[in-house]
Short mmCIF file of C-alpha atoms in Angstrom, two decimals:
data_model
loop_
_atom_site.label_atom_id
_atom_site.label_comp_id
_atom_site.label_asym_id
_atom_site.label_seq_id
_atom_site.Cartn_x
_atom_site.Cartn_y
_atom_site.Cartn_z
CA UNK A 193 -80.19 -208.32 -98.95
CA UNK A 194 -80.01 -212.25 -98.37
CA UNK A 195 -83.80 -211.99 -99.51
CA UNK A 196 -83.77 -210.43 -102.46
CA UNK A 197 -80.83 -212.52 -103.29
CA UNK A 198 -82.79 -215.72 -102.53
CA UNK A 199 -85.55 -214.07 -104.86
CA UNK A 200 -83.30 -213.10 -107.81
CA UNK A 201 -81.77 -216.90 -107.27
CA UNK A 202 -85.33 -218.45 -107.94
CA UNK A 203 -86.28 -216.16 -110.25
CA UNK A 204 -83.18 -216.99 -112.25
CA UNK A 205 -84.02 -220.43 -112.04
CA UNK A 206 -87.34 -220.53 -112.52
CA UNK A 207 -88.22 -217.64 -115.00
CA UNK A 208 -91.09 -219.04 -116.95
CA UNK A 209 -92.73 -219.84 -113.86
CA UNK A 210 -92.62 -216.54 -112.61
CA UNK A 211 -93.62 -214.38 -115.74
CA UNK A 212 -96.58 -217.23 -115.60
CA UNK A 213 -97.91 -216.12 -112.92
CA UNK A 214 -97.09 -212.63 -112.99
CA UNK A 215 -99.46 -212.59 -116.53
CA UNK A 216 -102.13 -215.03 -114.45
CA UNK A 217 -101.86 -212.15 -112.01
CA UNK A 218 -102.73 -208.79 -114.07
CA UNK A 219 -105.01 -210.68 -116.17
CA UNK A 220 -107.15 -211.24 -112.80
CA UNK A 221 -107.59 -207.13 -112.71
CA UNK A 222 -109.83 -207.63 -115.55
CA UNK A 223 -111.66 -210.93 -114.79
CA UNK A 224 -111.65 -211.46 -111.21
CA UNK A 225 -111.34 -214.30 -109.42
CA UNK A 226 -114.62 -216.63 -108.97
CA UNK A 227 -115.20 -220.13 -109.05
CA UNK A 228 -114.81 -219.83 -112.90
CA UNK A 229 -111.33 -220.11 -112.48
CA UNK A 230 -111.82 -223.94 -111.15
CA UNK A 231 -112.32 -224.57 -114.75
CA UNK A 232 -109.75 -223.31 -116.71
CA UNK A 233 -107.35 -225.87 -115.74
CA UNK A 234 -107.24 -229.11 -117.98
CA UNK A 235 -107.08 -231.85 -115.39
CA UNK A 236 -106.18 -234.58 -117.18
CA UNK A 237 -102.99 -233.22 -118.92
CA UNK A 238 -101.84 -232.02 -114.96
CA UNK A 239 -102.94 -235.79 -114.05
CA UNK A 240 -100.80 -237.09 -116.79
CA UNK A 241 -97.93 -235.46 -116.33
CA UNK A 242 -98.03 -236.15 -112.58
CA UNK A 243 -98.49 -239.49 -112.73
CA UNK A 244 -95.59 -239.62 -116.01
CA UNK A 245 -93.26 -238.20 -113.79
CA UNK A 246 -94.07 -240.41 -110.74
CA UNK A 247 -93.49 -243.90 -113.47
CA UNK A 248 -90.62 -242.61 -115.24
CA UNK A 249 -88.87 -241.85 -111.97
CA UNK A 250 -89.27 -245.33 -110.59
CA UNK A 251 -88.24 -246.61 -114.11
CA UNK A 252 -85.12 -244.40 -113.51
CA UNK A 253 -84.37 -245.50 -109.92
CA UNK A 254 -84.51 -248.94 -110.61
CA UNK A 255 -81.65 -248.22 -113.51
CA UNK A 256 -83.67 -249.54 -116.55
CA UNK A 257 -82.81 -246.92 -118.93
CA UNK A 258 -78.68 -247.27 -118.02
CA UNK A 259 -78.86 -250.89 -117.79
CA UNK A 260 -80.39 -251.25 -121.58
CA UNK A 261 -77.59 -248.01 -123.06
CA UNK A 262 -75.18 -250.28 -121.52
CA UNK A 263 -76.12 -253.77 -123.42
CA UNK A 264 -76.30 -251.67 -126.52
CA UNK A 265 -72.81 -249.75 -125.86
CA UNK A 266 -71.47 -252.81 -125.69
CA UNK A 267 -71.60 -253.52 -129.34
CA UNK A 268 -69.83 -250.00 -130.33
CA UNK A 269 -66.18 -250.61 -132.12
CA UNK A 270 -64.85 -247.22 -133.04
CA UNK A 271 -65.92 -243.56 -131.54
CA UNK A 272 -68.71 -243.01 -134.82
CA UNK A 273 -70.87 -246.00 -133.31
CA UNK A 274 -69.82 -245.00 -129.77
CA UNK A 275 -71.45 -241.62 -130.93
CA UNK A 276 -74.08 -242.88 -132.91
CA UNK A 277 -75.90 -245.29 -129.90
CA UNK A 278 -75.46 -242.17 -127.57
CA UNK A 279 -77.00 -240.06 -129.93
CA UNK A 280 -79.40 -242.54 -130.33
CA UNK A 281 -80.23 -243.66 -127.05
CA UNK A 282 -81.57 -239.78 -126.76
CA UNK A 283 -83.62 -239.87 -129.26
CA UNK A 284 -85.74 -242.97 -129.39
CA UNK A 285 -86.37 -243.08 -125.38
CA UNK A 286 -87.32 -239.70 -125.27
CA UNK A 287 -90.32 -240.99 -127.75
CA UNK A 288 -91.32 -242.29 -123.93
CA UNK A 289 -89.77 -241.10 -121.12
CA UNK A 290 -89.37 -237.42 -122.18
CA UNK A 291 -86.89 -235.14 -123.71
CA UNK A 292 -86.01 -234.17 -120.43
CA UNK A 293 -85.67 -237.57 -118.69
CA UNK A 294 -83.79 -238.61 -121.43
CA UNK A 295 -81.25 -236.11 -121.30
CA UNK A 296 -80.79 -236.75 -117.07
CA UNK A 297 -79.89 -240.14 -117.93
CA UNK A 298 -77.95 -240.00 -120.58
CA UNK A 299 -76.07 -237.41 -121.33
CA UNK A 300 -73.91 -238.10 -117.53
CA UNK A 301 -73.86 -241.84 -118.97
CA UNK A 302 -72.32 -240.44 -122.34
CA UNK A 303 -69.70 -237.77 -120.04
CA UNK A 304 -68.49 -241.21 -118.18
CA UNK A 305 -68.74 -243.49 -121.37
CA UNK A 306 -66.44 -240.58 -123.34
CA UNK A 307 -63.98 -239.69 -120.48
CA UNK A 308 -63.41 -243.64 -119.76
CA UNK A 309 -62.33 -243.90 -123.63
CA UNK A 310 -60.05 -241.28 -123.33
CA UNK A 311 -62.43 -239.12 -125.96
CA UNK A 312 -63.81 -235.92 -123.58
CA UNK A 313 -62.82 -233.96 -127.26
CA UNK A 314 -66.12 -235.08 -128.25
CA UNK A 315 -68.02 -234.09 -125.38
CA UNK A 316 -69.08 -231.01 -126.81
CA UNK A 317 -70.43 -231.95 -130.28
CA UNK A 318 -71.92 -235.45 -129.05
CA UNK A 319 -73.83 -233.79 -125.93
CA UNK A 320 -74.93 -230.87 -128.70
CA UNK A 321 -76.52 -233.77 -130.64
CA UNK A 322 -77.98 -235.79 -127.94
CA UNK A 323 -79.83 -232.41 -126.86
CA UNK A 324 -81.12 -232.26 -130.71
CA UNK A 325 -82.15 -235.67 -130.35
CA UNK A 326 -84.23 -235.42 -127.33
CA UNK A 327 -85.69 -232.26 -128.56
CA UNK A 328 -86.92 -233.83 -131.45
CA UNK A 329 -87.24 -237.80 -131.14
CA UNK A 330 -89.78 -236.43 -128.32
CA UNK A 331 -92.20 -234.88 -130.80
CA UNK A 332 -93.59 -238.11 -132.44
CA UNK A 333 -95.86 -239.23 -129.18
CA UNK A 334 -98.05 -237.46 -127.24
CA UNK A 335 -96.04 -238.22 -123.87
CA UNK A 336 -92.65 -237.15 -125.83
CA UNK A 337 -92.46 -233.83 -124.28
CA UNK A 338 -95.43 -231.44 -121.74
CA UNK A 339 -96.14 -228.76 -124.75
CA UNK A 340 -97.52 -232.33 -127.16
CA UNK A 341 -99.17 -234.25 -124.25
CA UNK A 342 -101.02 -230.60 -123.55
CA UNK A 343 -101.98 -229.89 -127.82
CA UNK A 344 -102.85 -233.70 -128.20
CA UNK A 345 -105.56 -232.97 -125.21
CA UNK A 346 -106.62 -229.54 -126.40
CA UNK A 347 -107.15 -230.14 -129.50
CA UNK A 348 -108.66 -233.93 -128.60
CA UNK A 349 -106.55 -235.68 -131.09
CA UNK A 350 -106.51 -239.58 -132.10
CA UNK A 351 -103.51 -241.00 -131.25
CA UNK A 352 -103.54 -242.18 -135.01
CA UNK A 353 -103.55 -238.84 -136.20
CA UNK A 354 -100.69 -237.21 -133.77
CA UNK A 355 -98.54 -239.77 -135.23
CA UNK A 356 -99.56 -239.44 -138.70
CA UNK A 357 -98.46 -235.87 -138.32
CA UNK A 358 -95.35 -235.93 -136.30
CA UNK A 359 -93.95 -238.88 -138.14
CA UNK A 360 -92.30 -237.22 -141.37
CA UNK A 361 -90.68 -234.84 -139.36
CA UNK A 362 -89.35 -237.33 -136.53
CA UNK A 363 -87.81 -239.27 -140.00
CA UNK A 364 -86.36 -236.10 -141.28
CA UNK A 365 -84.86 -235.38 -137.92
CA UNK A 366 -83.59 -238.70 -137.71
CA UNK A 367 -81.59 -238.37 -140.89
CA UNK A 368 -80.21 -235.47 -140.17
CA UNK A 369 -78.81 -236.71 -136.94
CA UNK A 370 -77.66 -239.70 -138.73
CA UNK A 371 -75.70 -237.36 -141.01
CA UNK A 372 -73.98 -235.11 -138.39
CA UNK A 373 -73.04 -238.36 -136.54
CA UNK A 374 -71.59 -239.75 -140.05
CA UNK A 375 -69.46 -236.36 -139.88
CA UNK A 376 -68.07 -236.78 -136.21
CA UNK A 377 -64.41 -238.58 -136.24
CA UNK A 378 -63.84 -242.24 -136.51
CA UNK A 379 -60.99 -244.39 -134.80
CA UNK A 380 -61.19 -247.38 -133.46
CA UNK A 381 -62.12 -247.87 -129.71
CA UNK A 382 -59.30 -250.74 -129.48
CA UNK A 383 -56.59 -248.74 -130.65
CA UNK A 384 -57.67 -246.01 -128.26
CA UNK A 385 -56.12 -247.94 -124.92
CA UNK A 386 -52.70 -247.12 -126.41
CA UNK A 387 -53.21 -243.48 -127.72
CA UNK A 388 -54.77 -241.98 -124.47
CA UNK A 389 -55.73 -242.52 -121.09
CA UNK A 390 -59.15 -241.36 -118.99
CA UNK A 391 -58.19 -238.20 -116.62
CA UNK A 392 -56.84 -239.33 -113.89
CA UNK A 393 -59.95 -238.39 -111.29
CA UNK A 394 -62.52 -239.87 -113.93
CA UNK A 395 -63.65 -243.13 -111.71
CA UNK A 396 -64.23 -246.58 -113.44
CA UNK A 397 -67.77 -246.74 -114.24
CA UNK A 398 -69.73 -249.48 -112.00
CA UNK A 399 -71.74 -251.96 -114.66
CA UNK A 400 -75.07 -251.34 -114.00
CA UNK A 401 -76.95 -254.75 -112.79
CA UNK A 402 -80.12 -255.44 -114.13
CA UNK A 403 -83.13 -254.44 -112.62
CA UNK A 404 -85.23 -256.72 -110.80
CA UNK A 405 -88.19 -258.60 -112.19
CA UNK A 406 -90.92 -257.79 -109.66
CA UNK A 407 -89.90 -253.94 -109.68
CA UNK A 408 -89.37 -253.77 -113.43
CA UNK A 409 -92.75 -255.37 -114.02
CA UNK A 410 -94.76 -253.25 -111.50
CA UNK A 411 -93.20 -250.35 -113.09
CA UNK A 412 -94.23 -251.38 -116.64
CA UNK A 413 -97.74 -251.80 -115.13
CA UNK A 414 -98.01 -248.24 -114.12
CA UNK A 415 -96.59 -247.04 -117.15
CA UNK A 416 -99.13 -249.22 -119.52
CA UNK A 417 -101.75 -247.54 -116.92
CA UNK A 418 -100.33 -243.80 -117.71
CA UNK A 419 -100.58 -245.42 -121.77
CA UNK A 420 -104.05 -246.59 -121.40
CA UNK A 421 -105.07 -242.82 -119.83
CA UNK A 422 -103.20 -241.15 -123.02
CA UNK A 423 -105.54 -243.13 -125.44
CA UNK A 424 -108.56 -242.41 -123.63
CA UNK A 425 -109.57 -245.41 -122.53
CA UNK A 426 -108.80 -245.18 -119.06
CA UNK A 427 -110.46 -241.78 -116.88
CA UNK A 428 -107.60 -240.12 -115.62
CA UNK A 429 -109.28 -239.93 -112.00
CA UNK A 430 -109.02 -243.16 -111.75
CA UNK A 431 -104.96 -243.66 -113.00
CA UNK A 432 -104.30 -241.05 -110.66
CA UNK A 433 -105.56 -243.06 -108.04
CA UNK A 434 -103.64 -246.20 -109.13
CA UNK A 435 -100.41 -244.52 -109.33
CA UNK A 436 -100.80 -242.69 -105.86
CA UNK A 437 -101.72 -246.03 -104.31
CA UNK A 438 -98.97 -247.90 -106.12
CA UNK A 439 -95.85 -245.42 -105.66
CA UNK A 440 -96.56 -244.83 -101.81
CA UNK A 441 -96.03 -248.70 -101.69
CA UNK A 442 -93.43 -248.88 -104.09
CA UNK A 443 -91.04 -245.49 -103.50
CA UNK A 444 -92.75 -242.42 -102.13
CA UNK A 445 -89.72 -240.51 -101.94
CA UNK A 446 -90.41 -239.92 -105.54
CA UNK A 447 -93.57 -237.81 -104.50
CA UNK A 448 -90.68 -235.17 -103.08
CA UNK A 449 -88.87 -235.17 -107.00
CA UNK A 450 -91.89 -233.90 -109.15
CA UNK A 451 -91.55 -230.84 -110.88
CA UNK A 452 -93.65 -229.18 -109.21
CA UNK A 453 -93.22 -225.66 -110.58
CA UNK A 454 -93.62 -226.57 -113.93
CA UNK A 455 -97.30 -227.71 -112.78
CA UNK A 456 -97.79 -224.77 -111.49
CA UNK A 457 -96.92 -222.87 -114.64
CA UNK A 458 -99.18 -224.97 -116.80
CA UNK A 459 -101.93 -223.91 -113.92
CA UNK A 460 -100.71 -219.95 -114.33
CA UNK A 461 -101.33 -220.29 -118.18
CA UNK A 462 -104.32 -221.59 -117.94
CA UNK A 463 -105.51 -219.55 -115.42
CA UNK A 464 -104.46 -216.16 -118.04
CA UNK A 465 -104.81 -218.00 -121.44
CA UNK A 466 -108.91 -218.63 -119.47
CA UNK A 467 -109.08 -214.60 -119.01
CA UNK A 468 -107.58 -213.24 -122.09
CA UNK A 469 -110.77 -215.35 -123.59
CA UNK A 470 -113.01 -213.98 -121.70
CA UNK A 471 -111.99 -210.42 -122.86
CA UNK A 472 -113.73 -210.15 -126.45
CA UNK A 473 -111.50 -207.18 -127.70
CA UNK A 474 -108.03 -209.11 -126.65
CA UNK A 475 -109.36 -212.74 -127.44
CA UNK A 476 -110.55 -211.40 -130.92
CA UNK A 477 -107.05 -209.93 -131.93
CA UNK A 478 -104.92 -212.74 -130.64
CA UNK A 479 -107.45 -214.79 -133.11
CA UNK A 480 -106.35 -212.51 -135.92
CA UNK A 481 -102.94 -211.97 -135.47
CA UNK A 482 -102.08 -215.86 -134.89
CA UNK A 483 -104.38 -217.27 -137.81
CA UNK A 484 -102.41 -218.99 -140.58
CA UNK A 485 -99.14 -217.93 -138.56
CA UNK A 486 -99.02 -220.89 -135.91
CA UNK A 487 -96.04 -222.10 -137.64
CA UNK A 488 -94.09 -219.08 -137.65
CA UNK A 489 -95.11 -217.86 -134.11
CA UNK A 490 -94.75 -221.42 -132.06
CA UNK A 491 -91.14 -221.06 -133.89
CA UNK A 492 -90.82 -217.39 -132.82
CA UNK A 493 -92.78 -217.28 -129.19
CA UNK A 494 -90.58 -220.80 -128.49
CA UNK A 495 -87.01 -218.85 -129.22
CA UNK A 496 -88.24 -216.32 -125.98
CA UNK A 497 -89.86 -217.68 -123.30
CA UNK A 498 -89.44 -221.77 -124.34
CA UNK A 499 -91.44 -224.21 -126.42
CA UNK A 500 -94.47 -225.54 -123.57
CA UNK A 501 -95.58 -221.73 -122.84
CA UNK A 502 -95.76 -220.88 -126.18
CA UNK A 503 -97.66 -224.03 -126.98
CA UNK A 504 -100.14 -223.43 -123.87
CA UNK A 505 -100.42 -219.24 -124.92
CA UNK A 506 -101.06 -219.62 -128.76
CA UNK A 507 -103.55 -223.21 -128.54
CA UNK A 508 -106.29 -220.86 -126.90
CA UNK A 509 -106.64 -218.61 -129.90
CA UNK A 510 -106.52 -221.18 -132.97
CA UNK A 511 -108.04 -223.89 -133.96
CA UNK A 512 -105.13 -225.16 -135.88
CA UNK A 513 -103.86 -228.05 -134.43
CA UNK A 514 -100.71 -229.12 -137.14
CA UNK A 515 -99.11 -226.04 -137.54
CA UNK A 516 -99.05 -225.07 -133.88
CA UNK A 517 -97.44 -228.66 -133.38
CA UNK A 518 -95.27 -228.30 -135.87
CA UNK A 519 -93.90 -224.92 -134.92
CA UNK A 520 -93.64 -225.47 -130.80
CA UNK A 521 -91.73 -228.64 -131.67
CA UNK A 522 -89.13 -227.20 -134.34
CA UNK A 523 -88.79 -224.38 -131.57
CA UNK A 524 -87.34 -226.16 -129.16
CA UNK A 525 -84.24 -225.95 -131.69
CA UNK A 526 -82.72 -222.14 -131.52
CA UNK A 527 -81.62 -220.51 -128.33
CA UNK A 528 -80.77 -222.42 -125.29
CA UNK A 529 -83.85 -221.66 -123.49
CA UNK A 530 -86.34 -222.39 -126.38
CA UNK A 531 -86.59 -225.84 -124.60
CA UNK A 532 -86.22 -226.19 -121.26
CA UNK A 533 -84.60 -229.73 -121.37
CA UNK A 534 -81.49 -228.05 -123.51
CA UNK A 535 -80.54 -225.99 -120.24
CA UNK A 536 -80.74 -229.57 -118.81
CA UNK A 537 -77.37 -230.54 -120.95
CA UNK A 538 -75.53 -227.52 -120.51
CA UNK A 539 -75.65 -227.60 -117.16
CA UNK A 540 -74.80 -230.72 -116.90
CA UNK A 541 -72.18 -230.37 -119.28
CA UNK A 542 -70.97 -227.15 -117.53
CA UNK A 543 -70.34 -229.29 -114.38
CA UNK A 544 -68.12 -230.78 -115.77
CA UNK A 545 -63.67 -230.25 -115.15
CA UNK A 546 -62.76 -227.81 -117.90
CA UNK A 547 -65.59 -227.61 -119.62
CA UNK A 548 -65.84 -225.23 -122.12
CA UNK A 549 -68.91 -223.38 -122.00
CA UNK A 550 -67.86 -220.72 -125.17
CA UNK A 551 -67.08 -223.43 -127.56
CA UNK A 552 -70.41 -225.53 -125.92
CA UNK A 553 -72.61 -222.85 -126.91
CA UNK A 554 -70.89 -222.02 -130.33
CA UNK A 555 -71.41 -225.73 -131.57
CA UNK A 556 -74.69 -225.77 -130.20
CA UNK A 557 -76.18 -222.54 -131.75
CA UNK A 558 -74.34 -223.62 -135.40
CA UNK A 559 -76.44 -227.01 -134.94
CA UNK A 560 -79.58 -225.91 -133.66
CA UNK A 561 -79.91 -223.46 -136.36
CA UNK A 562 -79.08 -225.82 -139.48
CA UNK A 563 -81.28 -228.27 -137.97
CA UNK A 564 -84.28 -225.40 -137.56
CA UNK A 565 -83.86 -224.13 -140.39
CA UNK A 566 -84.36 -227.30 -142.59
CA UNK A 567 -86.92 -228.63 -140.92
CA UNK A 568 -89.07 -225.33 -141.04
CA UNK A 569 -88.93 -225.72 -144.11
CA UNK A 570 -89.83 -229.23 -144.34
CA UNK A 571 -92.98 -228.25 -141.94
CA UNK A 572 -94.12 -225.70 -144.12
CA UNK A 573 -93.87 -227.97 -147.29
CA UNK A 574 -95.57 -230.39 -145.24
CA UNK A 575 -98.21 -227.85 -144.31
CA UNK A 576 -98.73 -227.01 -148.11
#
């Protein structure tokens, strides 16, 4: 009983990983294994993301990203700008350190920042909107997010060209955020010391110091190495060796906070996306079916089983590198799960005393969908 408890557990937890393999599985009752399989995997996008995780955890640990929300927090004057940099911190680091990342650091940061100012009534729609923001500041660079660091490899993209693409949208997103922070109340954070006071168990937050030269600059060295990989001018063999080297120097207890399993679902996709193709019948109708729909389906397959799946499923039967972009990166607006790093904020969120989960996922279905449903239809103009 404890077993299948611990099973249900990790398959709660980790559900994409395990219908991953469990496709990578059947799919091996009609190609078997052989050493063919050594070459499904794309290397370099594992290596990347690796290595990505490795740099932007030290960059983490050594408080860069809190130290610089803090400097520009500082400048806030009534709860719109308070709301506006915390929206905003979301979505222009994520353009770096991932949609994910970005949401670990700073969505406890804007919980503290809130509660402190006696404003934990704007928890809800502020987190909502620094989830959008992540989401989509993440899709104008190729390291923004797994499912465009995977497409911008597949499809062997210019980094020119990936932005070229992703740029109208990441305006248009920007706007719109802009707009629903324009919408949010307004008082002044002064006046606020007199009108309310922080919960009572909500601690004083400790001013984050800032990091040290030496450890910021060996950081920024890896990083620029992970950069120089991205473009293509650097192997990724040899970054990977670099950033192995440099971490077990510089904090190896990093190695034991990589997200492992979602390698290991990138390797179970490519390991059934790698037989499906070999299977002329299957390979030929997936070909049909998703041609000229790559839009519509990244949108679709993202809303069920999350945006980097369906990116990794539907690149192996089109050729259509915009669309499919386009689609897996709108997708990760919808349901909670259509990206992975919006469970991030709602559990997070849900942590929290009193937290109200109903009302959390009311306001963030209303947004997601307004905010899909425009810019689908911006893509598709786009795509026209």
């Amino acid at each position: 009983m404890k077993y299948l408890h611990s099973v249900h557990r990790f398959f709660k937890k980790e559900t994409v990983l395990c219908i991953a393999a469990l496709l990578a599985f059947l799919s091996a009752f009609f190609v078997h294994p052989s050493a063919g399989y050594f070459a499904y995997p794309d290397y370099r996008v594992l290596a990347l993301l690796f290595c990505l995780m490795l740099v932007v955890g030290g960059l983490q640990d050594i408080g860069v990203f809190k130290f610089l929300g803090q400097l520009l927090l500082k400048k806030a004057t009534s709860t719109r700008q308070l709301a506006i940099l915390l929206i905003s911190l979301c979505f222009f680091s994520s353009m770096l350190i991932t949609n994910d990342v970005a949401l670990i650091t700073f969505v406890p940061f804007a919980i503290m920042v809130l509660s402190m100012s006696g404003q934990r009534g704007m928890l809800v729609p502020v987190i909502v909107l620094q989830t959008i923001a992540a989401n989509l500041g993440s899709m104008l660079t190729p390291i923004g997010n797994p499912q465009n660091l995977y497409l911008y490899s597949a499809f062997s993209l210019s980094m020119g060209t990936f932005l070229l693409y992703m740029l109208p949208l990441t305006v248009l997103s920007g706007l719109l955020l802009c707009l629903s922070a324009l919408l949010l109340k307004k008082e002044s954070l002064g006046a606020l010391s007199g009108k309310s006071t922080p919960p009572e168990d909500t601690a004083p937050p400790c001013p984050q110091s800032a990091p040290q030269p030496g450890k910021l600059a060996a950081w920024l060295f890896l990083f620029l190495i992970c950069l120089l990989c991205v473009v293509r001018i650097l192997p990724w063999p040899v970054m990977l060796a670099i950033i192995i080297i440099s971490v077990c120097f510089l904090n190896r207890s990093l190695f034991g906070r990589i997200d492992y399993f979602l390698l290991l679902t990138f390797v179970c996709f490519f390991v059934f996306i790698g037989n499906m193709e070999k299977i002329p019948v299957i390979a030929d109708f997936l070909r049909s079916f998703i041609q000229n729909r790559e839009l519509l389906l990244g949108v679709l397959f993202s809303q069920v089983i999350s945006n980097v799946p369906a990116a990794i499923l539907l690149s192996g039967f089109t050729d259509a590198a915009r669309p499919l972009l386009y689609g897996v990166n709108i997708g990760g607006l919808g349901t909670l799960i259509a990206s992975l790093a919006s469970v991030i904020s709602y559990r997070l969120y849900g942590t929290e005393k009193g937290a109200a989960k109903g009302a959390y996922l009311k306001t963030f279905t209303l947004y997601n969908l307004v905010f899909l449903a425009v810019l689908y239809g911006a893509a598709a103009l786009l795509l026209h």
